[in-house]
Amino acid sequence: MRADAQRNRDRIVEVARALFRAKGFDAVSMDEVAKGAEVGPGTLYRHFPTKESLYDAVLEAWAGKVNAAVDRALSLDASARERLLTWLTEYAAMLTEHKGAAARITAALGDPGSPFAAKCTTYVNANQRLIDGLDSALRPGVEAIQISRLVGGVAAVVDNSELPADSMAPMLAIVADGLLAP
Amino acid sequence: MRADAQRNRDRIVEVARALFRAKGFDAVSMDEVAKGAEVGPGTLYRHFPTKESLYDAVLEAWAGKVNAAVDRALSLDASARERLLTWLTEYAAMLTEHKGAAARITAALGDPGSPFAAKCTTYVNANQRLIDGLDSALRPGVEAIQISRLVGGVAAVVDNSELPADSMAPMLAIVADGLLAP
DNA sequence: TTGCCAAACGGAGAGTGTCTCCGTATAGTT
DNA sequence: AACTATACGGAGACACTCTCCGTTTGGCAA
């Protein structure tokens, strides 16, 4: 990639990250991103053929954080319930870090054609590692993608309704208790 | 209201209901509704100043069904868990009856300014009656709006991802067990 | 340094969507 | 039958995503 192209790409992602974080996916227009990055719309679309692919680039850094978080939670010296709740809380917090991300990522969970497919795999794998790590403490038969969807659903609701972050805690506690063996 | 206006209004709602049910909120354009109802866009917007207000009119009939469903579930001769699960299942099924409704209604749950405010109140009240009816079987401190959000979240995920309806059952079971006293 | 050209740029505009304005038509009353 | 408040409908304003293509430029080779 030519140096000017790389510079433009970097600037676009940086501007887009700030805008998406502040206003949410829907409220940001591509023109706005282009103007902010001081490029024409054509240049923006050369780098990112759709708005979602731009969003994907913005979310790029997340995947690594997810695996770190599940490791941290599993290695805690605490009860299964506490470790589970720690992870669910961190997972939900990451999903609500950018407005609109929770619903989009969660909706794409089972769709290999989605631009977020790679991120979805990361999330589901993290939950699978959680299941393996907590082992018999969880109810039998629970699947990683169900956990991903439950927490994603809660995060999406809180995000959409613009609720304070701490309103998630009681709902995550309900989910956690439901996930533990009856 | 003049008779011709009433006829047009009725026809608009009828056409919109069919379109929304078939294609989902986002995929239906107002022009499409206007054409289907054989009125001009101006007429459509005279009756429904925004697309959401049209959606609200389409969902009008639901409120009554919700109260009937919670009564039915509570009066079952069964365990608390079974009655709870019956209601959650019916509630979620109603939310996914129209594509896109679950996320929209659930996002509006705490917002009195929303066009769906009346419906939200109905839903939350139904869950409050559930809490009152199941009494001490539920974990202490659980709130009606939390149940509304949890089930709404699950329904929205299933709806967004176009999953089969029966994929909701295991997630609702987790929520139900989490809601019952630990 | 100079010249070349593939790569990148950017803006006009096509296509689609929501919603408005206002001149025209008509229902219902006197 | 005339009158008027009410309703109609279509042109178009405005916003948004995305495309096409003529113009510019970075980086390499002579």
Short mmCIF file of C-alpha atoms (C1' of nucleotides) in Angstrom, two decimals:
data_model
loop_
_atom_site.label_atom_id
_atom_site.label_comp_id
_atom_site.label_asym_id
_atom_site.label_seq_id
_atom_site.Cartn_x
_atom_site.Cartn_y
_atom_site.Cartn_z
CA MET A 1 0.00 0.00 0.00
CA ARG A 2 1.29 3.44 -0.89
CA ALA A 3 2.34 5.61 2.03
CA ASP A 4 -0.33 8.25 1.45
CA ALA A 5 -2.99 5.55 1.27
CA GLN A 6 -1.81 4.08 4.55
CA ARG A 7 -1.86 7.47 6.21
CA ASN A 8 -5.38 8.12 4.97
CA ARG A 9 -6.55 4.73 6.09
CA ASP A 10 -5.16 5.23 9.56
CA ARG A 11 -6.69 8.66 9.84
CA ILE A 12 -10.07 7.39 8.67
CA VAL A 13 -10.14 4.63 11.27
CA GLU A 14 -9.08 7.02 13.99
CA VAL A 15 -11.75 9.58 13.12
CA ALA A 16 -14.37 6.87 12.74
CA ARG A 17 -13.53 5.36 16.11
CA ALA A 18 -14.06 8.69 17.84
CA LEU A 19 -17.30 9.38 16.02
CA PHE A 20 -18.78 5.90 16.51
CA ARG A 21 -17.90 5.93 20.18
CA ALA A 22 -19.47 9.32 20.69
CA LYS A 23 -22.61 9.02 18.59
CA GLY A 24 -23.20 5.36 17.78
CA PHE A 25 -23.15 3.55 14.47
CA ASP A 26 -26.41 4.81 13.00
CA ALA A 27 -25.90 8.45 13.89
CA VAL A 28 -22.60 8.72 12.05
CA SER A 29 -22.68 9.27 8.30
CA MET A 30 -19.92 8.26 5.95
CA ASP A 31 -19.68 11.83 4.67
CA GLU A 32 -19.04 12.92 8.21
CA VAL A 33 -16.19 10.44 8.53
CA ALA A 34 -14.77 11.50 5.17
CA LYS A 35 -14.90 15.20 6.09
CA GLY A 36 -13.37 14.51 9.50
CA ALA A 37 -10.51 12.57 7.93
CA GLU A 38 -10.15 15.21 5.19
CA VAL A 39 -10.63 12.79 2.33
CA GLY A 40 -13.29 12.55 -0.35
CA PRO A 41 -16.11 10.01 -0.11
CA GLY A 42 -14.53 8.10 -2.97
CA THR A 43 -11.34 7.60 -0.98
CA LEU A 44 -13.28 6.49 2.06
CA TYR A 45 -15.14 3.88 0.03
CA ARG A 46 -11.95 2.73 -1.66
CA HIS A 47 -10.64 1.73 1.77
CA PHE A 48 -13.92 0.51 3.23
CA PRO A 49 -16.48 -0.67 0.70
CA THR A 50 -19.33 -0.55 3.22
CA LYS A 51 -20.05 1.26 6.43
CA GLU A 52 -20.00 -2.03 8.31
CA SER A 53 -16.52 -2.89 7.06
CA LEU A 54 -15.35 0.42 8.48
CA TYR A 55 -16.96 -0.47 11.78
CA ASP A 56 -15.22 -3.80 11.69
CA ALA A 57 -11.86 -2.06 11.31
CA VAL A 58 -12.69 0.18 14.25
CA LEU A 59 -13.47 -2.84 16.43
CA GLU A 60 -10.30 -4.62 15.36
CA ALA A 61 -8.43 -4.12 18.61
CA TRP A 62 -11.11 -5.81 20.69
CA ALA A 63 -10.56 -9.42 19.88
CA GLY A 64 -7.36 -9.62 21.87
CA LYS A 65 -8.93 -8.07 24.94
CA VAL A 66 -11.65 -10.70 25.04
CA ASN A 67 -9.28 -13.61 25.42
CA ALA A 68 -7.30 -11.77 28.06
CA ALA A 69 -10.50 -11.11 30.01
CA VAL A 70 -11.71 -14.69 30.03
CA ASP A 71 -8.28 -15.89 31.17
CA ARG A 72 -8.23 -13.37 33.97
CA ALA A 73 -11.70 -14.34 35.17
CA LEU A 74 -11.00 -18.07 35.07
CA SER A 75 -7.77 -17.75 36.99
CA LEU A 76 -9.39 -15.89 39.88
CA ASP A 77 -9.18 -17.60 43.22
CA ALA A 78 -12.91 -17.51 43.80
CA SER A 79 -16.13 -19.50 43.57
CA ALA A 80 -17.48 -20.62 40.21
CA ARG A 81 -20.32 -18.14 40.55
CA GLU A 82 -17.93 -15.30 41.19
CA ARG A 83 -15.67 -16.19 38.29
CA LEU A 84 -18.65 -16.57 35.99
CA LEU A 85 -20.09 -13.24 37.04
CA THR A 86 -16.74 -11.51 36.65
CA TRP A 87 -16.45 -12.70 33.10
CA LEU A 88 -20.04 -11.90 32.17
CA THR A 89 -19.63 -8.39 33.54
CA GLU A 90 -16.41 -7.77 31.65
CA TYR A 91 -17.82 -9.28 28.48
CA ALA A 92 -20.91 -7.09 28.66
CA ALA A 93 -18.79 -4.04 29.40
CA MET A 94 -16.72 -4.65 26.30
CA LEU A 95 -19.83 -5.06 24.19
CA THR A 96 -21.22 -1.73 25.32
CA GLU A 97 -17.95 0.10 24.86
CA HIS A 98 -19.11 1.38 21.48
CA LYS A 99 -22.72 2.42 21.02
CA GLY A 100 -24.55 0.02 18.72
CA ALA A 101 -21.84 -2.62 18.75
CA ALA A 102 -23.62 -5.06 21.06
CA ALA A 103 -26.69 -5.50 18.90
CA ARG A 104 -24.70 -5.71 15.70
CA ILE A 105 -22.18 -8.23 16.91
CA THR A 106 -24.78 -10.34 18.67
CA ALA A 107 -27.04 -10.40 15.63
CA ALA A 108 -24.15 -11.64 13.51
CA LEU A 109 -23.25 -14.47 15.89
CA GLY A 110 -24.42 -17.29 13.68
CA ASP A 111 -23.82 -15.72 10.30
CA PRO A 112 -20.52 -16.64 8.62
CA GLY A 113 -21.17 -14.08 5.86
CA SER A 114 -21.25 -11.15 8.24
CA PRO A 115 -18.37 -8.66 8.22
CA PHE A 116 -18.12 -9.33 11.95
CA ALA A 117 -17.78 -13.09 11.55
CA ALA A 118 -14.20 -13.17 12.82
CA LYS A 119 -15.09 -11.22 15.95
CA CYS A 120 -18.08 -13.45 16.59
CA THR A 121 -15.92 -16.54 16.48
CA THR A 122 -13.60 -14.97 19.01
CA TYR A 123 -16.48 -14.25 21.36
CA VAL A 124 -18.05 -17.67 21.07
CA ASN A 125 -14.67 -19.34 21.55
CA ALA A 126 -14.11 -17.27 24.68
CA ASN A 127 -17.40 -18.50 26.09
CA GLN A 128 -16.49 -22.04 25.14
CA ARG A 129 -13.28 -21.71 27.10
CA LEU A 130 -15.35 -20.43 29.99
CA ILE A 131 -17.56 -23.50 29.82
CA ASP A 132 -14.54 -25.80 29.71
CA GLY A 133 -12.90 -23.90 32.54
CA LEU A 134 -15.89 -23.86 34.88
CA ASP A 135 -16.55 -27.43 33.95
CA SER A 136 -19.22 -29.14 36.01
CA ALA A 137 -20.37 -26.04 37.84
CA LEU A 138 -22.52 -25.04 34.88
CA ARG A 139 -25.83 -26.67 34.04
CA PRO A 140 -25.32 -29.54 31.64
CA GLY A 141 -25.97 -28.95 27.97
CA VAL A 142 -25.39 -25.21 27.97
CA GLU A 143 -23.76 -23.99 24.76
CA ALA A 144 -21.24 -21.23 24.23
CA ILE A 145 -23.38 -19.48 21.67
CA GLN A 146 -26.28 -19.36 24.10
CA ILE A 147 -24.15 -17.53 26.62
CA SER A 148 -22.96 -15.18 23.88
CA ARG A 149 -26.54 -14.45 22.89
CA LEU A 150 -27.86 -14.01 26.41
CA VAL A 151 -25.17 -11.57 27.44
CA GLY A 152 -25.24 -9.89 24.05
CA GLY A 153 -28.98 -9.45 24.42
CA VAL A 154 -28.66 -7.85 27.83
CA ALA A 155 -25.85 -5.60 26.61
CA ALA A 156 -27.82 -4.59 23.54
CA VAL A 157 -30.85 -3.64 25.60
CA VAL A 158 -28.81 -1.54 28.00
CA ASP A 159 -27.00 0.07 25.08
CA ASN A 160 -30.16 0.79 23.07
CA SER A 161 -31.97 2.22 26.06
CA GLU A 162 -28.94 4.25 27.11
CA LEU A 163 -29.19 2.89 30.63
CA PRO A 164 -26.40 3.41 33.15
CA ALA A 165 -23.84 0.62 33.08
CA ASP A 166 -24.68 -0.57 36.59
CA SER A 167 -28.22 -1.45 35.57
CA MET A 168 -26.74 -4.50 33.88
CA ALA A 169 -25.53 -6.06 37.12
CA PRO A 170 -28.85 -7.47 38.42
CA MET A 171 -29.70 -8.90 35.00
CA LEU A 172 -26.29 -10.50 34.64
CA ALA A 173 -26.71 -11.98 38.12
CA ILE A 174 -29.95 -13.60 36.99
CA VAL A 175 -28.26 -14.99 33.89
CA ALA A 176 -25.32 -16.25 35.94
CA ASP A 177 -27.54 -18.05 38.43
CA GLY A 178 -29.52 -19.53 35.56
CA LEU A 179 -26.31 -20.81 34.00
CA LEU A 180 -25.12 -22.52 37.17
CA ALA A 181 -26.35 -26.03 37.73
CA PRO A 182 -29.87 -26.08 39.17
CA MET B 1 -62.80 12.07 11.10
CA ARG B 2 -64.27 12.15 7.63
CA ALA B 3 -65.40 8.82 6.26
CA ASP B 4 -62.88 8.76 3.42
CA ALA B 5 -60.08 9.57 5.83
CA GLN B 6 -61.14 6.72 8.10
CA ARG B 7 -61.22 4.30 5.18
CA ASN B 8 -57.75 5.37 4.08
CA ARG B 9 -56.40 5.09 7.61
CA ASP B 10 -57.76 1.58 7.98
CA ARG B 11 -56.38 0.51 4.64
CA ILE B 12 -52.96 1.97 5.44
CA VAL B 13 -52.73 0.09 8.74
CA GLU B 14 -53.85 -3.13 7.11
CA VAL B 15 -51.30 -2.87 4.30
CA ALA B 16 -48.56 -1.84 6.72
CA ARG B 17 -49.28 -4.77 9.02
CA ALA B 18 -48.86 -7.23 6.17
CA LEU B 19 -45.67 -5.60 4.95
CA PHE B 20 -44.06 -5.24 8.38
CA ARG B 21 -44.86 -8.82 9.26
CA ALA B 22 -43.43 -10.12 6.01
CA LYS B 23 -40.32 -7.98 5.68
CA GLY B 24 -39.59 -6.33 9.03
CA PHE B 25 -39.63 -2.67 10.01
CA ASP B 26 -36.45 -1.51 8.30
CA ALA B 27 -37.07 -3.24 5.00
CA VAL B 28 -40.42 -1.53 4.44
CA SER B 29 -40.42 1.97 3.00
CA MET B 30 -43.19 4.48 3.54
CA ASP B 31 -43.59 4.87 -0.22
CA GLU B 32 -44.21 1.17 -0.41
CA VAL B 33 -46.96 1.41 2.19
CA ALA B 34 -48.49 4.41 0.42
CA LYS B 35 -48.48 2.66 -2.93
CA GLY B 36 -49.95 -0.50 -1.42
CA ALA B 37 -52.73 1.45 0.23
CA GLU B 38 -53.27 3.49 -2.95
CA VAL B 39 -52.75 6.85 -1.31
CA GLY B 40 -50.13 9.53 -1.82
CA PRO B 41 -47.20 9.93 0.57
CA GLY B 42 -48.78 13.14 1.81
CA THR B 43 -51.87 11.29 2.92
CA LEU B 44 -49.84 8.62 4.64
CA TYR B 45 -47.89 11.24 6.58
CA ARG B 46 -51.07 13.11 7.46
CA HIS B 47 -52.28 10.01 9.30
CA PHE B 48 -48.92 8.91 10.67
CA PRO B 49 -46.36 11.66 11.08
CA THR B 50 -43.47 9.20 11.45
CA LYS B 51 -42.77 5.66 10.44
CA GLU B 52 -42.68 4.64 14.08
CA SER B 53 -46.13 6.01 14.75
CA LEU B 54 -47.40 3.83 11.93
CA TYR B 55 -45.70 0.86 13.51
CA ASP B 56 -47.33 1.72 16.79
CA ALA B 57 -50.76 1.64 15.15
CA VAL B 58 -49.95 -1.73 13.62
CA LEU B 59 -49.03 -3.15 17.03
CA GLU B 60 -52.17 -1.72 18.62
CA ALA B 61 -53.98 -5.03 18.98
CA TRP B 62 -51.22 -6.62 21.01
CA ALA B 63 -51.68 -4.99 24.36
CA GLY B 64 -54.84 -6.96 25.10
CA LYS B 65 -53.22 -10.26 24.27
CA VAL B 66 -50.44 -9.68 26.77
CA ASN B 67 -52.74 -9.41 29.75
CA ALA B 68 -54.69 -12.47 28.66
CA ALA B 69 -51.45 -14.44 28.38
CA VAL B 70 -50.16 -13.56 31.82
CA ASP B 71 -53.53 -14.47 33.35
CA ARG B 72 -53.54 -17.78 31.57
CA ALA B 73 -50.02 -18.64 32.69
CA LEU B 74 -50.64 -17.68 36.32
CA SER B 75 -53.83 -19.70 36.56
CA LEU B 76 -52.17 -22.90 35.38
CA ASP B 77 -52.24 -25.74 37.86
CA ALA B 78 -48.49 -26.25 37.78
CA SER B 79 -45.23 -25.48 39.55
CA ALA B 80 -43.97 -21.94 39.78
CA ARG B 81 -41.19 -22.78 37.39
CA GLU B 82 -43.62 -24.14 34.86
CA ARG B 83 -45.93 -21.16 35.11
CA LEU B 84 -43.01 -18.77 34.83
CA LEU B 85 -41.61 -20.56 31.81
CA THR B 86 -45.01 -20.67 30.15
CA TRP B 87 -45.37 -16.93 30.47
CA LEU B 88 -41.83 -16.16 29.36
CA THR B 89 -42.30 -18.33 26.30
CA GLU B 90 -45.57 -16.69 25.34
CA TYR B 91 -44.22 -13.24 26.01
CA ALA B 92 -41.18 -13.87 23.83
CA ALA B 93 -43.34 -15.36 21.10
CA MET B 94 -45.49 -12.25 21.03
CA LEU B 95 -42.44 -10.04 20.82
CA THR B 96 -41.09 -11.90 17.81
CA GLU B 97 -44.42 -11.99 16.02
CA HIS B 98 -43.38 -8.97 13.96
CA LYS B 99 -39.83 -8.71 12.73
CA GLY B 100 -38.01 -5.86 14.43
CA ALA B 101 -40.64 -5.30 17.10
CA ALA B 102 -38.75 -6.92 19.97
CA ALA B 103 -35.71 -4.66 19.78
CA ARG B 104 -37.78 -1.54 19.28
CA ILE B 105 -40.21 -2.17 22.10
CA THR B 106 -37.52 -3.32 24.48
CA ALA B 107 -35.33 -0.31 23.74
CA ALA B 108 -38.26 1.97 24.54
CA LEU B 109 -39.02 0.33 27.89
CA GLY B 110 -37.84 3.15 30.08
CA ASP B 111 -38.54 6.07 27.75
CA PRO B 112 -41.86 7.86 28.34
CA GLY B 113 -41.35 9.93 25.19
CA SER B 114 -41.29 6.94 22.91
CA PRO B 115 -44.20 6.29 20.55
CA PHE B 116 -44.37 2.84 22.12
CA ALA B 117 -44.62 4.12 25.67
CA ALA B 118 -48.16 2.82 26.17
CA LYS B 119 -47.22 -0.66 25.02
CA CYS B 120 -44.17 -0.68 27.23
CA THR B 121 -46.27 0.11 30.27
CA THR B 122 -48.55 -2.77 29.42
CA TYR B 123 -45.62 -5.16 29.18
CA VAL B 124 -43.99 -4.03 32.38
CA ASN B 125 -47.31 -4.17 34.21
CA ALA B 126 -47.85 -7.70 32.98
CA ASN B 127 -44.48 -8.71 34.40
CA GLN B 128 -45.34 -6.96 37.66
CA ARG B 129 -48.51 -9.03 37.91
CA LEU B 130 -46.39 -12.09 37.28
CA ILE B 131 -44.10 -11.15 40.14
CA ASP B 132 -47.08 -10.55 42.42
CA GLY B 133 -48.68 -13.80 41.32
CA LEU B 134 -45.63 -16.01 41.76
CA ASP B 135 -44.89 -14.24 44.98
CA SER B 136 -42.11 -15.78 47.03
CA ALA B 137 -41.03 -18.27 44.41
CA LEU B 138 -38.97 -15.59 42.69
CA ARG B 139 -35.65 -14.31 43.97
CA PRO B 140 -36.14 -11.31 46.21
CA GLY B 141 -35.65 -7.87 44.74
CA VAL B 142 -36.30 -8.78 41.11
CA GLU B 143 -38.04 -5.99 39.22
CA ALA B 144 -40.64 -6.18 36.48
CA ILE B 145 -38.62 -4.06 34.12
CA GLN B 146 -35.64 -6.39 34.49
CA ILE B 147 -37.75 -9.33 33.38
CA SER B 148 -39.07 -7.26 30.48
CA ARG B 149 -35.55 -6.40 29.42
CA LEU B 150 -34.14 -9.89 29.80
CA VAL B 151 -36.86 -11.53 27.76
CA GLY B 152 -36.93 -8.63 25.32
CA GLY B 153 -33.20 -9.00 24.86
CA VAL B 154 -33.45 -12.71 24.14
CA ALA B 155 -36.34 -12.13 21.75
CA ALA B 156 -34.48 -9.34 19.98
CA VAL B 157 -31.41 -11.49 19.46
CA VAL B 158 -33.43 -14.36 18.04
CA ASP B 159 -35.35 -11.96 15.85
CA ASN B 160 -32.27 -10.12 14.57
CA SER B 161 -30.39 -13.31 13.82
CA GLU B 162 -33.43 -14.89 12.19
CA LEU B 163 -33.07 -17.96 14.35
CA PRO B 164 -35.78 -20.61 14.53
CA ALA B 165 -38.29 -19.95 17.30
CA ASP B 166 -37.33 -23.05 19.27
CA SER B 167 -33.80 -21.76 19.77
CA MET B 168 -35.27 -19.43 22.37
CA ALA B 169 -36.34 -22.24 24.70
CA PRO B 170 -32.97 -23.08 26.28
CA MET B 171 -32.18 -19.41 26.82
CA LEU B 172 -35.55 -18.75 28.40
CA ALA B 173 -35.00 -21.76 30.64
CA ILE B 174 -31.75 -20.20 31.84
CA VAL B 175 -33.50 -16.90 32.51
CA ALA B 176 -36.36 -18.66 34.32
CA ASP B 177 -34.01 -20.59 36.60
CA GLY B 178 -32.09 -17.43 37.28
CA LEU B 179 -35.31 -15.66 38.26
CA LEU B 180 -36.35 -18.34 40.72
CA ALA B 181 -35.01 -17.99 44.23
CA PRO B 182 -31.46 -19.33 44.47
"C1'" DT C 1 17.27 14.42 -11.31
"C1'" DT C 2 13.80 13.42 -14.42
"C1'" DG C 3 10.08 10.89 -16.44
"C1'" DC C 4 6.74 7.49 -16.12
"C1'" DC C 5 2.56 5.04 -14.67
"C1'" DA C 6 0.11 2.32 -11.49
"C1'" DA C 7 -2.10 3.63 -7.52
"C1'" DA C 8 -4.76 6.71 -5.08
"C1'" DC C 9 -7.61 10.76 -4.82
"C1'" DG C 10 -12.04 13.42 -4.66
"C1'" DG C 11 -16.19 15.28 -6.21
"C1'" DA C 12 -20.32 15.07 -8.99
"C1'" DG C 13 -24.18 12.42 -9.02
"C1'" DA C 14 -27.20 8.07 -9.12
"C1'" DG C 15 -30.33 5.71 -6.36
"C1'" DT C 16 -33.16 5.31 -2.28
"C1'" DG C 17 -35.31 6.78 1.83
"C1'" DT C 18 -38.05 10.01 5.09
"C1'" DC C 19 -40.87 13.67 5.41
"C1'" DT C 20 -43.07 18.63 3.80
"C1'" DC C 21 -45.60 22.09 1.20
"C1'" DC C 22 -49.31 23.55 -1.07
"C1'" DG C 23 -52.58 23.64 -4.86
"C1'" DT C 24 -56.59 20.67 -5.87
"C1'" DA C 25 -60.59 17.78 -4.90
"C1'" DT C 26 -64.31 16.33 -2.12
"C1'" DA C 27 -67.40 15.07 2.02
"C1'" DG C 28 -70.80 16.72 4.73
"C1'" DT C 29 -73.57 20.61 6.19
"C1'" DT C 30 -76.68 24.56 5.50
"C1'" DA D 1 -77.05 23.62 -4.78
"C1'" DA D 2 -73.52 26.18 -2.66
"C1'" DC D 3 -70.07 26.48 0.67
"C1'" DT D 4 -66.25 25.38 3.63
"C1'" DA D 5 -63.47 22.68 6.46
"C1'" DT D 6 -61.16 18.59 5.70
"C1'" DA D 7 -58.49 15.47 3.21
"C1'" DC D 8 -55.85 14.22 -0.85
"C1'" DG D 9 -51.55 13.55 -3.65
"C1'" DG D 10 -47.51 14.57 -6.02
"C1'" DA D 11 -43.42 17.36 -6.66
"C1'" DG D 12 -39.53 18.04 -4.32
"C1'" DA D 13 -36.30 19.25 -0.21
"C1'" DC D 14 -33.00 17.01 2.34
"C1'" DA D 15 -30.02 13.21 4.01
"C1'" DC D 16 -27.68 9.08 3.33
"C1'" DT D 17 -24.99 5.20 1.07
"C1'" DC D 18 -22.32 4.12 -2.51
"C1'" DT D 19 -20.21 4.62 -7.73
"C1'" DC D 20 -17.88 6.40 -11.76
"C1'" DC D 21 -14.28 8.51 -13.79
"C1'" DG D 22 -11.23 12.37 -14.84
"C1'" DT D 23 -7.29 14.23 -12.22
"C1'" DT D 24 -3.34 14.03 -9.23
"C1'" DT D 25 0.65 11.99 -7.10
"C1'" DG D 26 3.93 8.69 -4.82
"C1'" DG D 27 7.68 5.87 -5.68
"C1'" DC D 28 10.63 3.51 -8.87
"C1'" DA D 29 13.82 3.12 -12.89
"C1'" DA D 30 16.83 5.08 -16.13
#
